Amino acid sequence: MQKNIMAKIGMITGFLIILSILLLCISGVVSERERFKEKVSTDISKTWGKRQTIDLPKLIYEHSDKTLIKTAAKGRKISVETKDGDTITKYIYADSIDTNVDVKGELKQKSIYKIPVYTAKIKQKGEFRIKNLKNTKAVLSFKVSDRKGFINKPKVRFNNKELADCSSYQCNVYIKDETVIPYEIEYELRGTEELSFMAGGTFHQTHLKTNWTTAEFTGDFSPVEHTNSKEGYTVFWSVPEAASALPLNGIEEYEENSKYTMNFINTVDNYRMTERCVKYGFLFIALTFLAFFIYEITNKTNKHIHPFQYSLVGVSMLVFYLLLLSMSEFINFGISYLIASLMTIALISSYTYFVLVKRGDKKFPLAVAGILALIYLYLYVTVNLEELSLLAGSFGLFITIIITMYATRNVEWYKE
């Protein structure tokens, strides 16, 4: 008996190793399907608009430094000679930025995939504070990361005058001797999956309203206020000068990635959830094999399960993940999980009843069905807990050890 038990343990271990390799192959299939979705997202964004980042409004102008050659005193007058130096580009960022955004999100479908896209109506206003700059030609820039997303020509007012000399997201302006110049910019923009705003300025705030109910807010600054309802989100960001650390006047353009972002996400990412289920695959196949093994060594009729029958049970549990992946691409993940788990439980428990015990024992097939139901219920709860998944997994294993100890308490392992 001892030799048979050790041989059976070795056989089960070998099957688990082989099934673990097959689980890696299934994980590769999940990753491949996810790459297909990312490719579809890229294809849609090429025509609709990529992930958009709204840059800070700024004035760009050319500046030529004058270099002192010499000075000479002539009576009461001082003669100063200079020469023109190299021309450099300088930037003046808006001193205050107030942005109102109305975002309409939707799902754009291509093939079997649905990708979140949006159309944003953006109204921006503020003012530039200018020092020591007179009679200068400049360019008002309000750059976005993908200008193909513009739906119409932006409407721009600078110094209370509407500008017509604009190309894309730049307008030619002329500064006389003003020290404070107000501006207003209005346009519609398309994008995919993400909408970000660069942060900076003495006073920078953004009011955003969207119909999307499953948004996520990331980046360097959290919203000051946000409310969620069936109609969508209302969000408000406020970034003071002390937080943004933006130089309002400088030679170099501001390049730090200081921004805040709204992510358009689906409620459940079926590929991420399936991948998490696969990661627990080895554990739950091992638990199922453990249930069959305990039945073998504890039943009084000395019925044995053939290695081929173990392999069929293991392969059936592998097919569960393929069923889950394929169905979740078309229907809700929770419903897909329920259907796939019921199919697997019905298959294995029926096989146990009609083949393994040959209708001679109804208790064990029912026990198998109950164990599998608990396993799949536990797996579903665990993968949805996210932050608490490790805690749930640890307690689950501990309880499994207790049950195994109790079930094998009367086994005489050294009996010949």
Tab-separated table of C-alpha atoms in Angstrom:
chain	number	residue	atom	x	y	z
A	1	MET	CA	0.000	0.000	0.000
A	2	GLN	CA	2.834	2.375	0.858
A	3	LYS	CA	4.444	1.795	-2.528
A	4	ASN	CA	1.113	2.352	-4.303
A	5	ILE	CA	0.538	5.617	-2.425
A	6	MET	CA	4.022	6.920	-3.201
A	7	ALA	CA	3.626	5.940	-6.852
A	8	LYS	CA	0.264	7.700	-7.037
A	9	ILE	CA	1.730	10.834	-5.399
A	10	GLY	CA	4.584	10.804	-7.921
A	11	MET	CA	2.108	10.377	-10.777
A	12	ILE	CA	-0.073	13.270	-9.581
A	13	THR	CA	3.010	15.475	-9.172
A	14	GLY	CA	4.064	14.693	-12.737
A	15	PHE	CA	0.609	15.572	-14.043
A	16	LEU	CA	0.658	18.847	-12.124
A	17	ILE	CA	3.989	19.790	-13.704
A	18	ILE	CA	2.660	19.057	-17.201
A	19	LEU	CA	-0.570	20.938	-16.519
A	20	SER	CA	1.445	23.906	-15.190
A	21	ILE	CA	3.251	24.094	-18.536
A	22	LEU	CA	-0.105	24.025	-20.311
A	23	LEU	CA	-1.312	26.818	-18.014
A	24	LEU	CA	1.598	28.937	-19.230
A	25	CYS	CA	0.436	28.295	-22.795
A	26	ILE	CA	-3.079	29.442	-21.865
A	27	SER	CA	-1.596	32.546	-20.229
A	28	GLY	CA	0.155	33.199	-23.547
A	29	VAL	CA	-3.173	32.948	-25.358
A	30	VAL	CA	-4.663	35.539	-22.976
A	31	SER	CA	-1.718	37.883	-23.603
A	32	GLU	CA	-2.039	37.403	-27.353
A	33	ARG	CA	-5.738	38.283	-27.313
A	34	GLU	CA	-4.938	41.343	-25.214
A	35	ARG	CA	-2.335	42.424	-27.781
A	36	PHE	CA	-4.993	42.104	-30.486
A	37	LYS	CA	-7.179	44.472	-28.465
A	38	GLU	CA	-4.299	46.947	-28.067
A	39	LYS	CA	-3.715	46.828	-31.823
A	40	VAL	CA	-7.398	47.592	-32.416
A	41	SER	CA	-7.091	50.499	-29.970
A	42	THR	CA	-4.081	51.802	-31.918
A	43	ASP	CA	-5.932	51.484	-35.234
A	44	ILE	CA	-8.952	53.374	-33.894
A	45	SER	CA	-6.805	56.112	-32.359
A	46	LYS	CA	-5.062	56.738	-35.694
A	47	THR	CA	-8.308	57.941	-37.242
A	48	TRP	CA	-10.237	59.145	-34.198
A	49	GLY	CA	-7.460	60.667	-32.101
A	50	LYS	CA	-4.834	59.269	-29.752
A	51	ARG	CA	-4.575	59.742	-26.001
A	52	GLN	CA	-4.690	63.498	-25.644
A	53	THR	CA	-2.630	65.780	-23.409
A	54	ILE	CA	-3.628	69.455	-23.194
A	55	ASP	CA	-0.514	71.607	-22.919
A	56	LEU	CA	-0.211	74.910	-21.090
A	57	PRO	CA	-0.949	78.070	-23.113
A	58	LYS	CA	2.226	80.069	-23.709
A	59	LEU	CA	3.639	82.953	-25.710
A	60	ILE	CA	6.689	82.182	-27.832
A	61	TYR	CA	8.900	84.990	-29.058
A	62	GLU	CA	12.401	85.566	-30.411
A	63	HIS	CA	14.833	87.532	-28.284
A	64	SER	CA	18.212	88.985	-29.264
A	65	ASP	CA	20.650	89.879	-26.479
A	66	LYS	CA	22.941	92.895	-26.943
A	67	THR	CA	26.541	92.601	-25.862
A	68	LEU	CA	28.431	95.609	-24.473
A	69	ILE	CA	31.578	96.507	-26.450
A	70	LYS	CA	32.834	99.632	-24.664
A	71	THR	CA	31.758	102.875	-23.023
A	72	ALA	CA	33.390	106.275	-23.413
A	73	ALA	CA	32.803	109.569	-21.628
A	74	LYS	CA	32.390	112.614	-23.836
A	75	GLY	CA	31.815	115.621	-21.664
A	76	ARG	CA	28.620	115.004	-19.756
A	77	LYS	CA	27.446	112.254	-22.133
A	78	ILE	CA	28.376	108.558	-21.995
A	79	SER	CA	28.716	106.740	-25.318
A	80	VAL	CA	27.690	103.026	-25.280
A	81	GLU	CA	28.510	100.668	-28.131
A	82	THR	CA	26.805	97.267	-28.407
A	83	LYS	CA	26.417	94.469	-30.932
A	84	ASP	CA	23.558	92.019	-31.514
A	85	GLY	CA	24.039	88.587	-29.979
A	86	ASP	CA	22.466	85.229	-30.864
A	87	THR	CA	18.713	85.088	-31.246
A	88	ILE	CA	17.079	82.761	-28.760
A	89	THR	CA	13.519	81.537	-28.241
A	90	LYS	CA	11.837	82.480	-24.975
A	91	TYR	CA	8.519	81.444	-23.414
A	92	ILE	CA	5.941	83.196	-21.280
A	93	TYR	CA	3.436	80.814	-19.704
A	94	ALA	CA	-0.062	81.878	-18.787
A	95	ASP	CA	-0.224	83.362	-15.316
A	96	SER	CA	-3.661	81.843	-14.678
A	97	ILE	CA	-5.490	79.011	-16.431
A	98	ASP	CA	-9.182	78.270	-15.964
A	99	THR	CA	-10.417	75.300	-18.031
A	100	ASN	CA	-13.964	74.002	-18.468
A	101	VAL	CA	-14.324	70.613	-20.168
A	102	ASP	CA	-17.460	68.765	-21.229
A	103	VAL	CA	-16.552	65.200	-22.203
A	104	LYS	CA	-18.823	62.739	-23.982
A	105	GLY	CA	-17.463	59.182	-23.819
A	106	GLU	CA	-18.586	56.218	-25.873
A	107	LEU	CA	-17.467	52.736	-26.916
A	108	LYS	CA	-16.240	52.425	-30.488
A	109	GLN	CA	-16.388	48.858	-31.790
A	110	LYS	CA	-14.076	47.222	-34.291
A	111	SER	CA	-14.248	43.478	-34.820
A	112	ILE	CA	-15.189	42.004	-31.407
A	113	TYR	CA	-13.447	44.726	-29.402
A	114	LYS	CA	-14.946	47.866	-27.879
A	115	ILE	CA	-12.548	50.729	-27.193
A	116	PRO	CA	-13.431	53.814	-25.070
A	117	VAL	CA	-13.246	57.051	-27.068
A	118	TYR	CA	-14.391	60.580	-26.280
A	119	THR	CA	-15.203	63.999	-27.663
A	120	ALA	CA	-14.228	66.922	-25.427
A	121	LYS	CA	-15.520	70.484	-25.649
A	122	ILE	CA	-12.788	72.624	-24.128
A	123	LYS	CA	-13.131	76.241	-23.040
A	124	GLN	CA	-10.026	77.818	-21.577
A	125	LYS	CA	-9.402	81.323	-20.334
A	126	GLY	CA	-6.866	83.204	-18.276
A	127	GLU	CA	-4.289	85.932	-18.621
A	128	PHE	CA	-0.636	86.567	-19.355
A	129	ARG	CA	1.382	88.936	-17.179
A	130	ILE	CA	4.154	90.524	-19.214
A	131	LYS	CA	7.192	92.472	-18.078
A	132	ASN	CA	9.742	94.410	-20.143
A	133	LEU	CA	8.321	93.336	-23.479
A	134	LYS	CA	7.105	95.934	-25.984
A	135	ASN	CA	6.396	96.017	-29.705
A	136	THR	CA	7.116	92.315	-30.102
A	137	LYS	CA	5.741	89.691	-32.448
A	138	ALA	CA	4.898	86.445	-30.689
A	139	VAL	CA	3.038	83.176	-31.152
A	140	LEU	CA	0.215	82.083	-28.851
A	141	SER	CA	0.500	78.289	-28.520
A	142	PHE	CA	-2.079	75.933	-26.969
A	143	LYS	CA	-0.644	72.620	-28.124
A	144	VAL	CA	-2.327	69.218	-27.828
A	145	SER	CA	-0.524	65.898	-28.154
A	146	ASP	CA	-2.418	64.757	-31.279
A	147	ARG	CA	-3.722	67.604	-33.425
A	148	LYS	CA	-5.563	65.146	-35.697
A	149	GLY	CA	-8.147	65.059	-32.920
A	150	PHE	CA	-9.336	68.628	-33.659
A	151	ILE	CA	-12.929	68.551	-34.953
A	152	ASN	CA	-13.149	72.226	-35.902
A	153	LYS	CA	-10.985	75.313	-36.045
A	154	PRO	CA	-10.272	76.689	-32.559
A	155	LYS	CA	-11.797	80.022	-31.622
A	156	VAL	CA	-9.210	82.281	-29.991
A	157	ARG	CA	-9.530	85.698	-28.351
A	158	PHE	CA	-6.359	87.526	-27.308
A	159	ASN	CA	-6.416	90.855	-25.561
A	160	ASN	CA	-10.212	90.943	-26.055
A	161	LYS	CA	-9.872	90.570	-29.847
A	162	GLU	CA	-10.767	87.537	-31.910
A	163	LEU	CA	-7.765	86.159	-33.811
A	164	ALA	CA	-7.991	85.040	-37.406
A	165	ASP	CA	-4.285	84.487	-38.080
A	166	CYS	CA	-4.183	80.955	-36.629
A	167	SER	CA	-2.783	77.682	-37.907
A	168	SER	CA	-3.523	74.450	-36.066
A	169	TYR	CA	-2.882	75.252	-32.387
A	170	GLN	CA	-0.820	78.411	-32.919
A	171	CYS	CA	-1.825	82.031	-33.487
A	172	ASN	CA	0.324	85.015	-34.420
A	173	VAL	CA	-0.075	87.928	-31.988
A	174	TYR	CA	1.489	91.330	-31.424
A	175	ILE	CA	2.379	92.748	-28.022
A	176	LYS	CA	2.537	96.540	-27.789
A	177	ASP	CA	3.069	97.685	-24.237
A	178	GLU	CA	0.464	95.653	-22.337
A	179	THR	CA	1.330	94.189	-18.953
A	180	VAL	CA	-1.797	92.051	-18.496
A	181	ILE	CA	-3.357	90.329	-21.534
A	182	PRO	CA	-6.488	88.166	-21.175
A	183	TYR	CA	-7.115	85.248	-23.514
A	184	GLU	CA	-9.905	82.773	-24.345
A	185	ILE	CA	-9.567	79.521	-26.302
A	186	GLU	CA	-12.398	77.234	-27.368
A	187	TYR	CA	-12.295	74.023	-29.432
A	188	GLU	CA	-13.554	70.433	-29.709
A	189	LEU	CA	-11.144	67.540	-29.508
A	190	ARG	CA	-11.368	63.792	-30.006
A	191	GLY	CA	-9.246	61.235	-28.199
A	192	THR	CA	-8.984	57.626	-27.060
A	193	GLU	CA	-8.927	56.173	-23.547
A	194	GLU	CA	-7.141	59.050	-21.761
A	195	LEU	CA	-7.449	62.824	-21.407
A	196	SER	CA	-4.608	64.597	-19.573
A	197	PHE	CA	-3.862	68.189	-18.584
A	198	MET	CA	-0.421	69.658	-18.001
A	199	ALA	CA	-0.258	71.424	-14.645
A	200	GLY	CA	1.266	74.822	-13.993
A	201	GLY	CA	0.735	78.564	-13.810
A	202	THR	CA	0.195	80.818	-10.850
A	203	PHE	CA	-3.400	79.647	-10.675
A	204	HIS	CA	-4.532	76.548	-12.540
A	205	GLN	CA	-7.945	74.933	-12.243
A	206	THR	CA	-10.036	72.565	-14.342
A	207	HIS	CA	-13.745	71.822	-14.172
A	208	LEU	CA	-14.670	68.601	-15.991
A	209	LYS	CA	-18.054	67.023	-16.592
A	210	THR	CA	-18.487	63.653	-18.326
A	211	ASN	CA	-21.178	61.075	-18.996
A	212	TRP	CA	-18.659	58.273	-18.367
A	213	THR	CA	-19.531	56.478	-15.115
A	214	THR	CA	-16.429	54.276	-14.724
A	215	ALA	CA	-13.672	56.871	-14.960
A	216	GLU	CA	-10.369	56.687	-13.119
A	217	PHE	CA	-8.279	59.712	-12.107
A	218	THR	CA	-4.494	59.407	-12.047
A	219	GLY	CA	-1.412	61.588	-12.430
A	220	ASP	CA	0.487	63.922	-10.138
A	221	PHE	CA	-2.580	65.687	-8.704
A	222	SER	CA	-5.800	64.236	-7.330
A	223	PRO	CA	-9.131	65.998	-7.842
A	224	VAL	CA	-10.063	68.485	-5.153
A	225	GLU	CA	-13.713	67.556	-5.589
A	226	HIS	CA	-15.536	64.901	-7.556
A	227	THR	CA	-19.023	63.478	-7.554
A	228	ASN	CA	-20.386	60.424	-9.313
A	229	SER	CA	-23.941	59.628	-10.355
A	230	LYS	CA	-25.815	57.659	-12.993
A	231	GLU	CA	-25.296	60.586	-15.357
A	232	GLY	CA	-21.497	60.507	-14.955
A	233	TYR	CA	-18.723	62.382	-13.140
A	234	THR	CA	-18.249	66.010	-12.167
A	235	VAL	CA	-14.621	66.723	-11.278
A	236	PHE	CA	-12.633	69.746	-10.137
A	237	TRP	CA	-8.837	70.098	-9.997
A	238	SER	CA	-6.953	73.055	-8.536
A	239	VAL	CA	-3.156	73.342	-8.759
A	240	PRO	CA	-1.454	76.316	-7.072
A	241	GLU	CA	1.900	77.734	-8.127
A	242	ALA	CA	3.637	76.193	-5.121
A	243	ALA	CA	2.592	72.699	-6.256
A	244	SER	CA	3.325	73.015	-9.970
A	245	ALA	CA	6.804	74.597	-9.682
A	246	LEU	CA	6.466	75.987	-13.203
A	247	PRO	CA	8.771	78.815	-14.335
A	248	LEU	CA	6.467	81.462	-15.785
A	249	ASN	CA	9.230	83.007	-17.875
A	250	GLY	CA	12.190	81.102	-19.214
A	251	ILE	CA	14.469	80.272	-22.063
A	252	GLU	CA	13.727	76.562	-22.028
A	253	GLU	CA	10.309	75.091	-22.640
A	254	TYR	CA	8.717	73.371	-19.682
A	255	GLU	CA	9.192	69.617	-20.185
A	256	GLU	CA	8.362	68.018	-16.846
A	257	ASN	CA	5.582	65.454	-16.925
A	258	SER	CA	3.540	67.197	-14.242
A	259	LYS	CA	-0.051	66.467	-15.189
A	260	TYR	CA	-3.347	64.933	-14.125
A	261	THR	CA	-5.363	62.447	-16.131
A	262	MET	CA	-8.850	61.084	-16.603
A	263	ASN	CA	-8.839	57.433	-17.757
A	264	PHE	CA	-11.849	56.001	-19.560
A	265	ILE	CA	-12.030	52.388	-18.377
A	266	ASN	CA	-14.483	49.539	-18.643
A	267	THR	CA	-16.001	48.206	-15.437
A	268	VAL	CA	-14.210	44.876	-15.849
A	269	ASP	CA	-11.216	44.137	-18.040
A	270	ASN	CA	-11.896	40.543	-19.091
A	271	TYR	CA	-8.269	39.868	-20.086
A	272	ARG	CA	-6.872	41.094	-16.788
A	273	MET	CA	-9.456	39.093	-14.830
A	274	THR	CA	-8.844	35.937	-16.887
A	275	GLU	CA	-5.087	36.304	-16.411
A	276	ARG	CA	-5.605	36.502	-12.645
A	277	CYS	CA	-7.725	33.342	-12.760
A	278	VAL	CA	-4.996	31.518	-14.697
A	279	LYS	CA	-2.444	32.471	-12.031
A	280	TYR	CA	-4.511	30.494	-9.533
A	281	GLY	CA	-4.942	27.594	-11.968
A	282	PHE	CA	-2.191	25.384	-10.554
A	283	LEU	CA	-3.541	25.727	-7.036
A	284	PHE	CA	-7.095	24.752	-7.924
A	285	ILE	CA	-6.125	21.841	-10.157
A	286	ALA	CA	-3.955	20.614	-7.285
A	287	LEU	CA	-6.885	20.938	-4.866
A	288	THR	CA	-9.126	18.917	-7.202
A	289	PHE	CA	-6.502	16.195	-7.562
A	290	LEU	CA	-6.129	16.227	-3.782
A	291	ALA	CA	-9.859	15.558	-3.390
A	292	PHE	CA	-9.671	12.550	-5.720
A	293	PHE	CA	-6.521	11.282	-4.020
A	294	ILE	CA	-8.096	11.485	-0.561
A	295	TYR	CA	-11.107	9.592	-1.904
A	296	GLU	CA	-8.799	6.839	-3.163
A	297	ILE	CA	-6.972	6.324	0.090
A	298	THR	CA	-10.006	6.628	2.364
A	299	ASN	CA	-12.736	4.677	0.534
A	300	LYS	CA	-13.414	1.182	1.877
A	301	THR	CA	-14.070	-0.467	-1.484
A	302	ASN	CA	-10.457	0.135	-2.608
A	303	LYS	CA	-11.550	1.700	-5.873
A	304	HIS	CA	-8.645	3.238	-7.742
A	305	ILE	CA	-8.600	6.083	-10.254
A	306	HIS	CA	-6.499	5.429	-13.338
A	307	PRO	CA	-3.799	7.978	-14.314
A	308	PHE	CA	-5.613	8.556	-17.605
A	309	GLN	CA	-8.723	9.533	-15.682
A	310	TYR	CA	-6.677	12.010	-13.629
A	311	SER	CA	-5.394	13.523	-16.875
A	312	LEU	CA	-8.924	13.912	-18.254
A	313	VAL	CA	-10.018	15.739	-15.111
A	314	GLY	CA	-6.957	18.031	-15.309
A	315	VAL	CA	-7.513	18.836	-18.982
A	316	SER	CA	-11.183	19.573	-18.259
A	317	MET	CA	-10.106	22.167	-15.717
A	318	LEU	CA	-7.712	23.701	-18.244
A	319	VAL	CA	-10.489	24.046	-20.809
A	320	PHE	CA	-12.388	26.124	-18.231
A	321	TYR	CA	-9.964	29.024	-18.792
A	322	LEU	CA	-10.345	28.867	-22.574
A	323	LEU	CA	-14.128	28.836	-22.207
A	324	LEU	CA	-13.923	31.812	-19.846
A	325	LEU	CA	-11.639	33.774	-22.180
A	326	SER	CA	-13.641	33.128	-25.345
A	327	MET	CA	-17.056	33.888	-23.818
A	328	SER	CA	-15.889	36.989	-21.938
A	329	GLU	CA	-14.991	38.613	-25.272
A	330	PHE	CA	-18.699	38.666	-26.124
A	331	ILE	CA	-20.626	38.784	-22.853
A	332	ASN	CA	-20.152	40.058	-19.302
A	333	PHE	CA	-17.203	38.506	-17.442
A	334	GLY	CA	-19.301	37.474	-14.435
A	335	ILE	CA	-21.842	35.672	-16.625
A	336	SER	CA	-19.015	34.061	-18.629
A	337	TYR	CA	-17.410	32.843	-15.411
A	338	LEU	CA	-20.710	31.383	-14.172
A	339	ILE	CA	-21.387	29.506	-17.426
A	340	ALA	CA	-17.821	28.181	-17.762
A	341	SER	CA	-17.684	27.022	-14.126
A	342	LEU	CA	-21.108	25.303	-14.317
A	343	MET	CA	-20.052	23.505	-17.512
A	344	THR	CA	-16.811	22.324	-15.885
A	345	ILE	CA	-18.493	21.246	-12.644
A	346	ALA	CA	-21.203	19.352	-14.537
A	347	LEU	CA	-18.634	17.608	-16.757
A	348	ILE	CA	-16.305	16.469	-13.955
A	349	SER	CA	-19.043	15.449	-11.487
A	350	SER	CA	-20.910	13.520	-14.218
A	351	TYR	CA	-17.700	11.787	-15.254
A	352	THR	CA	-17.078	10.911	-11.614
A	353	TYR	CA	-20.569	9.449	-11.211
A	354	PHE	CA	-20.860	7.506	-14.477
A	355	VAL	CA	-17.243	6.425	-14.984
A	356	LEU	CA	-15.112	6.629	-11.863
A	357	VAL	CA	-17.557	5.208	-9.310
A	358	LYS	CA	-19.862	3.661	-11.955
A	359	ARG	CA	-23.032	4.784	-10.186
A	360	GLY	CA	-22.013	2.842	-7.126
A	361	ASP	CA	-21.494	5.868	-4.920
A	362	LYS	CA	-23.593	9.014	-5.156
A	363	LYS	CA	-21.920	10.744	-2.230
A	364	PHE	CA	-18.515	11.166	-3.851
A	365	PRO	CA	-19.787	12.729	-7.149
A	366	LEU	CA	-21.930	15.099	-5.089
A	367	ALA	CA	-18.910	15.856	-2.928
A	368	VAL	CA	-16.830	16.534	-6.059
A	369	ALA	CA	-19.525	18.887	-7.375
A	370	GLY	CA	-19.622	20.685	-4.029
A	371	ILE	CA	-15.835	20.963	-3.817
A	372	LEU	CA	-15.572	22.317	-7.361
A	373	ALA	CA	-18.402	24.776	-6.697
A	374	LEU	CA	-16.570	26.049	-3.614
A	375	ILE	CA	-13.286	26.228	-5.535
A	376	TYR	CA	-14.726	28.291	-8.380
A	377	LEU	CA	-16.706	30.506	-6.030
A	378	TYR	CA	-13.587	31.080	-3.962
A	379	LEU	CA	-11.554	31.819	-7.116
A	380	TYR	CA	-14.102	34.365	-8.338
A	381	VAL	CA	-14.187	36.159	-4.991
A	382	THR	CA	-10.390	36.132	-4.755
A	383	VAL	CA	-9.710	37.632	-8.189
A	384	ASN	CA	-12.250	40.384	-7.519
A	385	LEU	CA	-10.799	41.357	-4.156
A	386	GLU	CA	-7.583	42.745	-5.759
A	387	GLU	CA	-5.817	44.286	-2.731
A	388	LEU	CA	-7.142	41.565	-0.379
A	389	SER	CA	-6.491	38.648	-2.758
A	390	LEU	CA	-3.290	37.583	-0.953
A	391	LEU	CA	-5.068	37.582	2.401
A	392	ALA	CA	-7.977	35.558	1.014
A	393	GLY	CA	-5.603	33.135	-0.685
A	394	SER	CA	-3.591	32.562	2.482
A	395	PHE	CA	-6.649	31.833	4.600
A	396	GLY	CA	-8.049	29.593	1.868
A	397	LEU	CA	-4.891	27.482	1.841
A	398	PHE	CA	-4.896	27.279	5.621
A	399	ILE	CA	-8.483	26.001	5.647
A	400	THR	CA	-7.604	23.496	2.903
A	401	ILE	CA	-4.782	22.090	5.047
A	402	ILE	CA	-7.176	21.728	7.988
A	403	ILE	CA	-9.711	19.827	5.841
A	404	THR	CA	-6.980	17.569	4.426
A	405	MET	CA	-5.648	16.773	7.895
A	406	TYR	CA	-9.144	15.914	9.075
A	407	ALA	CA	-9.983	13.760	6.036
A	408	THR	CA	-6.759	11.737	6.302
A	409	ARG	CA	-6.702	11.406	10.094
A	410	ASN	CA	-7.435	7.638	10.004
A	411	VAL	CA	-5.142	6.709	7.105
A	412	GLU	CA	-2.399	4.246	8.093
A	413	TRP	CA	0.380	5.452	5.817
A	414	TYR	CA	2.858	2.689	6.698
A	415	LYS	CA	0.389	-0.168	6.419
A	416	GLU	CA	1.735	-2.991	4.185
